[in-house]
Amino acid sequence: VQGQASGSAAPADRAGTYALVTEQVASLLEVCPGPVAAMASAAALLKDTFDHFSWVGFYLPAADGSLVVGPYQGPLACIRLPAGKGVCGAVATSRRTVVVPDVHAFLGHIACDTRARSEIVVPLVKGGRLLAVLDVDSHLPDAFNTDDKHGLEAIAERLARGWPT
Ligand code: SME
């Protein structure tokens, strides 16, 4: 139907699927020699597992406080997000997960993909240092629930804890 959001549904057992993916990420970390391999592998695994994700990837803090795009899966995205701007900037500052059910209602949302309707951003923090933010977009409105929040936070925590250096 014209005007209706495209995108596919989340798996029926979202929490169970996240538990499996978290285990897979833990296994991947054992063989990843560096953070790029870990982020690229996690992004590929997440994008291929969850049909309600249109874009998934990482933004990394730069010396000037901006965020620079890292490994991701999905359509071409913004390369650099100015310090403190957008959903990612808000999460980099607060270091708390932000769920945005409607991107058009989030003041300062940065639209890399005009089809994106909802978003979730989770920080990766280790020893008080922000390593990255994990960003997920969906073409569906209100695509992310508490299972996504808890699941993505568990994956971010696992990645941060095992961050290969
Ligand atoms: N929407 C994000 C920008 C990154 S893209 O979604 C990939 C934001 O507002 O920070």
PDB file of C-alpha atoms and ligand atoms in Angstrom:
ATOM      1  CA  VAL A   1       0.000   0.000   0.000  1.00  0.00           C
ATOM      2  CA  GLN A   2       1.404   3.362  -0.973  1.00  0.00           C
ATOM      3  CA  GLY A   3       2.478   5.467   1.980  1.00  0.00           C
ATOM      4  CA  GLN A   4       2.618   2.496   4.299  1.00  0.00           C
ATOM      5  CA  ALA A   5       5.954   1.717   5.950  1.00  0.00           C
ATOM      6  CA  SER A   6       7.831  -1.192   4.469  1.00  0.00           C
ATOM      7  CA  GLY A   7       9.801  -3.664   6.564  1.00  0.00           C
ATOM      8  CA  SER A   8       9.362  -7.076   8.059  1.00  0.00           C
ATOM      9  CA  ALA A   9       8.282  -8.282  11.440  1.00  0.00           C
ATOM     10  CA  ALA A  10      10.519  -9.198  14.351  1.00  0.00           C
ATOM     11  CA  PRO A  11      10.828 -12.902  15.277  1.00  0.00           C
ATOM     12  CA  ALA A  12       8.057 -14.276  17.505  1.00  0.00           C
ATOM     13  CA  ASP A  13      10.504 -15.129  20.304  1.00  0.00           C
ATOM     14  CA  ARG A  14      12.521 -11.934  20.270  1.00  0.00           C
ATOM     15  CA  ALA A  15      14.091 -12.397  23.728  1.00  0.00           C
ATOM     16  CA  GLY A  16      15.122 -15.987  22.933  1.00  0.00           C
ATOM     17  CA  THR A  17      16.622 -14.927  19.619  1.00  0.00           C
ATOM     18  CA  TYR A  18      18.654 -12.207  21.359  1.00  0.00           C
ATOM     19  CA  ALA A  19      19.927 -14.769  23.883  1.00  0.00           C
ATOM     20  CA  LEU A  20      21.217 -16.926  21.008  1.00  0.00           C
ATOM     21  CA  VAL A  21      22.791 -13.971  19.211  1.00  0.00           C
ATOM     22  CA  THR A  22      24.502 -12.858  22.434  1.00  0.00           C
ATOM     23  CA  GLU A  23      26.072 -16.333  22.709  1.00  0.00           C
ATOM     24  CA  GLN A  24      27.167 -16.146  19.081  1.00  0.00           C
ATOM     25  CA  VAL A  25      28.760 -12.737  19.694  1.00  0.00           C
ATOM     26  CA  ALA A  26      30.650 -14.178  22.682  1.00  0.00           C
ATOM     27  CA  SER A  27      31.990 -16.972  20.446  1.00  0.00           C
ATOM     28  CA  LEU A  28      32.959 -14.501  17.713  1.00  0.00           C
ATOM     29  CA  LEU A  29      34.893 -12.399  20.220  1.00  0.00           C
ATOM     30  CA  GLU A  30      37.120 -15.368  20.992  1.00  0.00           C
ATOM     31  CA  VAL A  31      38.380 -15.398  17.402  1.00  0.00           C
ATOM     32  CA  CYS A  32      38.301 -11.700  16.479  1.00  0.00           C
ATOM     33  CA  PRO A  33      41.829 -10.240  16.490  1.00  0.00           C
ATOM     34  CA  GLY A  34      40.644  -6.624  16.677  1.00  0.00           C
ATOM     35  CA  PRO A  35      37.623  -4.369  17.192  1.00  0.00           C
ATOM     36  CA  VAL A  36      36.902  -3.915  13.470  1.00  0.00           C
ATOM     37  CA  ALA A  37      36.486  -7.680  13.011  1.00  0.00           C
ATOM     38  CA  ALA A  38      34.274  -7.827  16.103  1.00  0.00           C
ATOM     39  CA  MET A  39      32.034  -4.909  15.072  1.00  0.00           C
ATOM     40  CA  ALA A  40      31.766  -6.085  11.447  1.00  0.00           C
ATOM     41  CA  SER A  41      30.853  -9.615  12.524  1.00  0.00           C
ATOM     42  CA  ALA A  42      28.297  -8.431  15.098  1.00  0.00           C
ATOM     43  CA  ALA A  43      26.675  -6.063  12.585  1.00  0.00           C
ATOM     44  CA  ALA A  44      26.408  -8.823   9.959  1.00  0.00           C
ATOM     45  CA  LEU A  45      24.962 -11.286  12.466  1.00  0.00           C
ATOM     46  CA  LEU A  46      22.386  -8.796  13.761  1.00  0.00           C
ATOM     47  CA  LYS A  47      21.289  -7.598  10.316  1.00  0.00           C
ATOM     48  CA  ASP A  48      20.888 -11.136   9.037  1.00  0.00           C
ATOM     49  CA  THR A  49      18.954 -12.255  12.139  1.00  0.00           C
ATOM     50  CA  PHE A  50      16.427  -9.470  12.590  1.00  0.00           C
ATOM     51  CA  ASP A  51      14.178  -8.576   9.653  1.00  0.00           C
ATOM     52  CA  HIS A  52      12.872  -5.481  11.443  1.00  0.00           C
ATOM     53  CA  PHE A  53      16.360  -3.898  11.236  1.00  0.00           C
ATOM     54  CA  SER A  54      16.961  -1.733   8.154  1.00  0.00           C
ATOM     55  CA  TRP A  55      20.428  -0.561   9.289  1.00  0.00           C
ATOM     56  CA  VAL A  56      22.705  -1.724  12.098  1.00  0.00           C
ATOM     57  CA  GLY A  57      26.190  -0.564  12.907  1.00  0.00           C
ATOM     58  CA  PHE A  58      28.616   1.333  15.054  1.00  0.00           C
ATOM     59  CA  TYR A  59      29.718   4.941  15.446  1.00  0.00           C
ATOM     60  CA  LEU A  60      33.079   5.581  17.106  1.00  0.00           C
ATOM     61  CA  PRO A  61      34.110   8.647  19.120  1.00  0.00           C
ATOM     62  CA  ALA A  62      36.703  10.912  17.443  1.00  0.00           C
ATOM     63  CA  ALA A  63      39.142  13.251  19.204  1.00  0.00           C
ATOM     64  CA  ASP A  64      36.970  16.312  18.492  1.00  0.00           C
ATOM     65  CA  GLY A  65      33.916  14.737  20.141  1.00  0.00           C
ATOM     66  CA  SER A  66      32.157  13.883  16.889  1.00  0.00           C
ATOM     67  CA  LEU A  67      31.162  10.304  16.023  1.00  0.00           C
ATOM     68  CA  VAL A  68      32.567   8.600  12.925  1.00  0.00           C
ATOM     69  CA  VAL A  69      30.834   5.686  11.243  1.00  0.00           C
ATOM     70  CA  GLY A  70      32.337   2.242  11.794  1.00  0.00           C
ATOM     71  CA  PRO A  71      31.395  -1.204  10.477  1.00  0.00           C
ATOM     72  CA  TYR A  72      27.729  -1.488   9.503  1.00  0.00           C
ATOM     73  CA  GLN A  73      25.147  -3.311   7.392  1.00  0.00           C
ATOM     74  CA  GLY A  74      22.466  -1.497   5.427  1.00  0.00           C
ATOM     75  CA  PRO A  75      22.174   1.520   3.167  1.00  0.00           C
ATOM     76  CA  LEU A  76      24.935   4.133   2.987  1.00  0.00           C
ATOM     77  CA  ALA A  77      24.927   6.198   6.198  1.00  0.00           C
ATOM     78  CA  CYS A  78      26.237   9.555   7.443  1.00  0.00           C
ATOM     79  CA  ILE A  79      30.032   9.466   7.841  1.00  0.00           C
ATOM     80  CA  ARG A  80      30.333  11.916  10.727  1.00  0.00           C
ATOM     81  CA  LEU A  81      27.808  13.019  13.352  1.00  0.00           C
ATOM     82  CA  PRO A  82      28.656  16.339  15.073  1.00  0.00           C
ATOM     83  CA  ALA A  83      29.432  16.189  18.820  1.00  0.00           C
ATOM     84  CA  GLY A  84      26.291  15.826  20.920  1.00  0.00           C
ATOM     85  CA  LYS A  85      23.985  15.824  17.888  1.00  0.00           C
ATOM     86  CA  GLY A  86      21.347  13.308  16.885  1.00  0.00           C
ATOM     87  CA  VAL A  87      20.247  10.245  18.780  1.00  0.00           C
ATOM     88  CA  CYS A  88      23.793   8.863  18.679  1.00  0.00           C
ATOM     89  CA  GLY A  89      25.252  12.091  20.074  1.00  0.00           C
ATOM     90  CA  ALA A  90      22.702  12.084  22.900  1.00  0.00           C
ATOM     91  CA  VAL A  91      23.653   8.500  23.794  1.00  0.00           C
ATOM     92  CA  ALA A  92      27.396   9.259  23.573  1.00  0.00           C
ATOM     93  CA  THR A  93      26.837  12.105  26.053  1.00  0.00           C
ATOM     94  CA  SER A  94      24.448  10.377  28.480  1.00  0.00           C
ATOM     95  CA  ARG A  95      25.847   6.854  28.004  1.00  0.00           C
ATOM     96  CA  ARG A  96      22.315   5.543  28.330  1.00  0.00           C
ATOM     97  CA  THR A  97      20.235   3.660  25.771  1.00  0.00           C
ATOM     98  CA  VAL A  98      17.721   5.756  23.844  1.00  0.00           C
ATOM     99  CA  VAL A  99      14.705   4.191  22.128  1.00  0.00           C
ATOM    100  CA  VAL A 100      13.021   6.430  19.548  1.00  0.00           C
ATOM    101  CA  PRO A 101       9.584   5.061  18.539  1.00  0.00           C
ATOM    102  CA  ASP A 102       9.059   7.890  16.009  1.00  0.00           C
ATOM    103  CA  VAL A 103      12.164   9.555  14.567  1.00  0.00           C
ATOM    104  CA  HIS A 104      10.100  12.510  13.322  1.00  0.00           C
ATOM    105  CA  ALA A 105       9.208  13.309  16.953  1.00  0.00           C
ATOM    106  CA  PHE A 106      12.836  13.262  18.189  1.00  0.00           C
ATOM    107  CA  LEU A 107      14.202  16.800  18.155  1.00  0.00           C
ATOM    108  CA  GLY A 108      17.570  16.800  16.393  1.00  0.00           C
ATOM    109  CA  HIS A 109      17.284  13.334  14.866  1.00  0.00           C
ATOM    110  CA  ILE A 110      19.789  13.013  12.012  1.00  0.00           C
ATOM    111  CA  ALA A 111      18.172  11.298   9.012  1.00  0.00           C
ATOM    112  CA  CYS A 112      20.760   9.286   7.069  1.00  0.00           C
ATOM    113  CA  ASP A 113      17.979   7.212   5.469  1.00  0.00           C
ATOM    114  CA  THR A 114      14.694   9.031   4.882  1.00  0.00           C
ATOM    115  CA  ARG A 115      12.845   5.703   5.127  1.00  0.00           C
ATOM    116  CA  ALA A 116      13.893   5.215   8.779  1.00  0.00           C
ATOM    117  CA  ARG A 117      10.901   5.499  11.118  1.00  0.00           C
ATOM    118  CA  SER A 118      12.227   4.279  14.484  1.00  0.00           C
ATOM    119  CA  GLU A 119      15.639   3.821  16.065  1.00  0.00           C
ATOM    120  CA  ILE A 120      17.500   2.476  19.105  1.00  0.00           C
ATOM    121  CA  VAL A 121      21.017   3.455  20.165  1.00  0.00           C
ATOM    122  CA  VAL A 122      23.024   1.647  22.877  1.00  0.00           C
ATOM    123  CA  PRO A 123      26.400   2.746  24.324  1.00  0.00           C
ATOM    124  CA  LEU A 124      29.446   0.462  24.608  1.00  0.00           C
ATOM    125  CA  VAL A 125      31.381   1.512  27.709  1.00  0.00           C
ATOM    126  CA  LYS A 126      34.450  -0.107  29.248  1.00  0.00           C
ATOM    127  CA  GLY A 127      36.270   1.180  32.319  1.00  0.00           C
ATOM    128  CA  GLY A 128      34.501   4.519  32.071  1.00  0.00           C
ATOM    129  CA  ARG A 129      35.523   4.969  28.412  1.00  0.00           C
ATOM    130  CA  LEU A 130      33.002   5.203  25.572  1.00  0.00           C
ATOM    131  CA  LEU A 131      34.185   2.678  22.962  1.00  0.00           C
ATOM    132  CA  ALA A 132      31.334   3.114  20.478  1.00  0.00           C
ATOM    133  CA  VAL A 133      27.583   3.378  20.138  1.00  0.00           C
ATOM    134  CA  LEU A 134      25.542   0.603  18.549  1.00  0.00           C
ATOM    135  CA  ASP A 135      22.824   2.126  16.355  1.00  0.00           C
ATOM    136  CA  VAL A 136      19.841   0.297  14.829  1.00  0.00           C
ATOM    137  CA  ASP A 137      17.256   1.814  12.461  1.00  0.00           C
ATOM    138  CA  SER A 138      13.965   0.364  11.285  1.00  0.00           C
ATOM    139  CA  HIS A 139      11.687   1.277   8.407  1.00  0.00           C
ATOM    140  CA  LEU A 140       8.808   0.287  10.687  1.00  0.00           C
ATOM    141  CA  PRO A 141       7.392   2.783  13.199  1.00  0.00           C
ATOM    142  CA  ASP A 142       7.810   1.794  16.875  1.00  0.00           C
ATOM    143  CA  ALA A 143       9.807  -1.309  15.923  1.00  0.00           C
ATOM    144  CA  PHE A 144      11.822  -1.689  19.131  1.00  0.00           C
ATOM    145  CA  ASN A 145      10.431  -2.998  22.417  1.00  0.00           C
ATOM    146  CA  THR A 146      11.989  -3.900  25.782  1.00  0.00           C
ATOM    147  CA  ASP A 147      13.255  -7.217  24.339  1.00  0.00           C
ATOM    148  CA  ASP A 148      15.264  -5.253  21.772  1.00  0.00           C
ATOM    149  CA  LYS A 149      16.514  -2.876  24.482  1.00  0.00           C
ATOM    150  CA  HIS A 150      17.598  -5.650  26.847  1.00  0.00           C
ATOM    151  CA  GLY A 151      18.954  -7.827  24.029  1.00  0.00           C
ATOM    152  CA  LEU A 152      20.999  -5.077  22.392  1.00  0.00           C
ATOM    153  CA  GLU A 153      22.272  -3.899  25.785  1.00  0.00           C
ATOM    154  CA  ALA A 154      23.430  -7.455  26.559  1.00  0.00           C
ATOM    155  CA  ILE A 155      25.231  -7.634  23.202  1.00  0.00           C
ATOM    156  CA  ALA A 156      26.808  -4.190  23.698  1.00  0.00           C
ATOM    157  CA  GLU A 157      27.935  -5.178  27.193  1.00  0.00           C
ATOM    158  CA  ARG A 158      29.431  -8.425  25.886  1.00  0.00           C
ATOM    159  CA  LEU A 159      31.248  -6.603  23.076  1.00  0.00           C
ATOM    160  CA  ALA A 160      32.607  -3.950  25.455  1.00  0.00           C
ATOM    161  CA  ARG A 161      33.762  -6.538  27.995  1.00  0.00           C
ATOM    162  CA  GLY A 162      35.535  -8.636  25.356  1.00  0.00           C
ATOM    163  CA  TRP A 163      36.689  -5.658  23.240  1.00  0.00           C
ATOM    164  CA  PRO A 164      39.759  -6.979  21.367  1.00  0.00           C
ATOM    165  CA  THR A 165      42.671  -4.537  21.505  1.00  0.00           C
TER     166      THR A 165
HETATM  167  N1  SME B   1      19.822   8.697  13.137  1.00  0.00           N
HETATM  168  C1  SME B   1      21.124   8.796  13.775  1.00  0.00           C
HETATM  169  C2  SME B   1      22.209   8.995  12.765  1.00  0.00           C
HETATM  170  C3  SME B   1      22.853   7.733  12.302  1.00  0.00           C
HETATM  171  S1  SME B   1      21.917   6.868  11.178  1.00  0.00           S
HETATM  172  O1  SME B   1      20.618   6.473  11.808  1.00  0.00           O
HETATM  173  C4  SME B   1      22.664   5.492  10.666  1.00  0.00           C
HETATM  174  C5  SME B   1      21.118   9.910  14.798  1.00  0.00           C
HETATM  175  O2  SME B   1      20.185  10.699  14.854  1.00  0.00           O
HETATM  176  O3  SME B   1      22.075   9.989  15.565  1.00  0.00           O
END
